[in-house]
């Protein structure tokens, strides 16, 4: 398993970049605009430490977050998304968003923290039981 990033939702992108970059000293690594989904992703890191990233997610139509909704998830790359999910299930963990696409899954910690698992490298071919497993709860 390899740590990828922590995601934080932001309401005001300009104010957030001033805080994270200008004041805190992080630097922008990459940015993607998703017109169809109406959101922007910006990945930041401390100088000299590109491996530990913060993902700022700006949902264009969001007017503000309450109740911890601004914290998104922890993300890890795994060598085999299906084996990782099976191991979690064997330990009694509910797979909230199964890896139907062979690429991405979400689970929650006992405290409700969302954890994203991403297949390292190309997505695996869709396989059962994952391909037909429905989402459960929120992720």
C-alpha positions as a Python dict, from the first residue, in 0.01 Angstrom:
ca = {
    (1, 'X'): (0, 0, 0),
    (2, 'X'): (122, 350, -84),
    (3, 'X'): (-17, 675, 60),
    (4, 'X'): (-154, 903, -213),
    (5, 'X'): (-329, 1210, -74),
    (6, 'X'): (-577, 1365, 165),
    (7, 'X'): (-875, 1542, 8),
    (8, 'X'): (-1026, 1862, 147),
    (9, 'X'): (-1331, 2030, -6),
    (10, 'X'): (-1303, 2407, -37),
    (11, 'X'): (-1576, 2666, -94),
    (12, 'X'): (-1360, 2958, -211),
    (13, 'X'): (-1078, 2840, -435),
    (14, 'X'): (-893, 3172, -442),
    (15, 'X'): (-900, 3212, -64),
    (16, 'X'): (-794, 2850, -19),
    (17, 'X'): (-498, 2885, -257),
    (18, 'X'): (-389, 3202, -77),
    (19, 'X'): (-396, 3009, 250),
    (20, 'X'): (-240, 2679, 139),
    (21, 'X'): (14, 2823, -108),
    (22, 'X'): (90, 3182, -10),
    (23, 'X'): (59, 3152, 369),
    (24, 'X'): (134, 2785, 440),
    (25, 'X'): (394, 2749, 165),
    (26, 'X'): (257, 2450, -28),
    (27, 'X'): (299, 2450, -404),
    (28, 'X'): (59, 2349, -677),
    (29, 'X'): (160, 2026, -851),
    (30, 'X'): (-131, 1986, -1092),
    (31, 'X'): (-483, 2104, -1160),
    (32, 'X'): (-773, 1951, -1351),
    (33, 'X'): (-1105, 2111, -1442),
    (34, 'X'): (-1404, 1879, -1483),
    (35, 'X'): (-1669, 2075, -1672),
    (36, 'X'): (-1924, 1791, -1685),
    (37, 'X'): (-1898, 1725, -1310),
    (38, 'X'): (-1860, 2096, -1229),
    (39, 'X'): (-1554, 2062, -1008),
    (40, 'X'): (-1183, 2145, -997),
    (41, 'X'): (-909, 1933, -840),
    (42, 'X'): (-583, 2092, -733),
    (43, 'X'): (-302, 1883, -585),
    (44, 'X'): (-58, 2057, -350),
    (45, 'X'): (257, 1948, -170),
    (46, 'X'): (521, 2094, 57),
    (47, 'X'): (840, 2189, -127),
    (48, 'X'): (1060, 1882, -165),
    (49, 'X'): (787, 1639, -57),
    (50, 'X'): (573, 1567, -362),
    (51, 'X'): (475, 1227, -222),
    (52, 'X'): (256, 1369, 57),
    (53, 'X'): (-19, 1557, -124),
    (54, 'X'): (-329, 1752, -32),
    (55, 'X'): (-609, 1749, -290),
    (56, 'X'): (-828, 2059, -287),
    (57, 'X'): (-1167, 1978, -436),
    (58, 'X'): (-1373, 2277, -542),
    (59, 'X'): (-1732, 2189, -630),
    (60, 'X'): (-1839, 2488, -838),
    (61, 'X'): (-2197, 2498, -716),
    (62, 'X'): (-2126, 2449, -344),
    (63, 'X'): (-2195, 2752, -124),
    (64, 'X'): (-2036, 2619, 197),
    (65, 'X'): (-1976, 2308, 403),
    (66, 'X'): (-2096, 2215, 750),
    (67, 'X'): (-2060, 1920, 980),
    (68, 'X'): (-1718, 1805, 860),
    (69, 'X'): (-1830, 1771, 497),
    (70, 'X'): (-1520, 1964, 389),
    (71, 'X'): (-1288, 1677, 483),
    (72, 'X'): (-1302, 1424, 204),
    (73, 'X'): (-1095, 1109, 237),
    (74, 'X'): (-756, 943, 271),
    (75, 'X'): (-638, 769, -45),
    (76, 'X'): (-406, 471, -92),
    (77, 'X'): (-283, 289, -401),
    (78, 'X'): (-295, -90, -374),
    (79, 'X'): (-135, -358, -591),
    (80, 'X'): (-459, -557, -627),
    (81, 'X'): (-786, -374, -560),
    (82, 'X'): (-984, -699, -544),
    (83, 'X'): (-749, -865, -295),
    (84, 'X'): (-741, -550, -80),
    (85, 'X'): (-1123, -534, -71),
    (86, 'X'): (-1149, -906, 5),
    (87, 'X'): (-907, -868, 295),
    (88, 'X'): (-1113, -579, 430),
    (89, 'X'): (-1434, -782, 398),
    (90, 'X'): (-1266, -1077, 573),
    (91, 'X'): (-1206, -836, 863),
    (92, 'X'): (-1572, -735, 871),
    (93, 'X'): (-1534, -406, 685),
    (94, 'X'): (-1827, -297, 468),
    (95, 'X'): (-1725, -202, 112),
    (96, 'X'): (-1929, 116, 60),
    (97, 'X'): (-1828, 163, -303),
    (98, 'X'): (-1712, -168, -452),
    (99, 'X'): (-1442, -175, -722),
    (100, 'X'): (-1686, -252, -1003),
    (101, 'X'): (-1453, -77, -1248),
    (102, 'X'): (-1142, -264, -1127),
    (103, 'X'): (-995, 70, -1025),
    (104, 'X'): (-1158, 238, -724),
    (105, 'X'): (-1327, 143, -397),
    (106, 'X'): (-1431, 326, -81),
    (107, 'X'): (-1464, 203, 277),
    (108, 'X'): (-1507, 384, 610),
    (109, 'X'): (-1304, 361, 927),
    (110, 'X'): (-1480, 281, 1257),
    (111, 'X'): (-1503, 659, 1311),
    (112, 'X'): (-1661, 718, 970),
    (113, 'X'): (-1348, 846, 791),
    (114, 'X'): (-1375, 770, 420),
    (115, 'X'): (-1082, 572, 273),
    (116, 'X'): (-1032, 555, -104),
    (117, 'X'): (-845, 258, -250),
    (118, 'X'): (-710, 296, -603),
    (119, 'X'): (-564, 23, -821),
    (120, 'X'): (-196, 96, -880),
    (121, 'X'): (-138, 105, -1256),
    (122, 'X'): (-410, 17, -1506),
    (123, 'X'): (-754, -90, -1385),
    (124, 'X'): (-811, -462, -1344),
    (125, 'X'): (-1069, -629, -1566),
    (126, 'X'): (-1418, -618, -1410),
    (127, 'X'): (-1478, -931, -1203),
    (128, 'X'): (-1741, -1081, -976),
    (129, 'X'): (-1855, -1044, -709),
    (130, 'X'): (-1741, -684, -738),
    (131, 'X'): (-1890, -601, -1079),
    (132, 'X'): (-2248, -652, -961),
    (133, 'X'): (-2210, -531, -601),
    (134, 'X'): (-2418, -220, -524),
    (135, 'X'): (-2301, 87, -332),
    (136, 'X'): (-2391, 73, 37),
    (137, 'X'): (-2434, 384, 248),
    (138, 'X'): (-2229, 694, 175),
    (139, 'X'): (-1863, 708, 90),
}
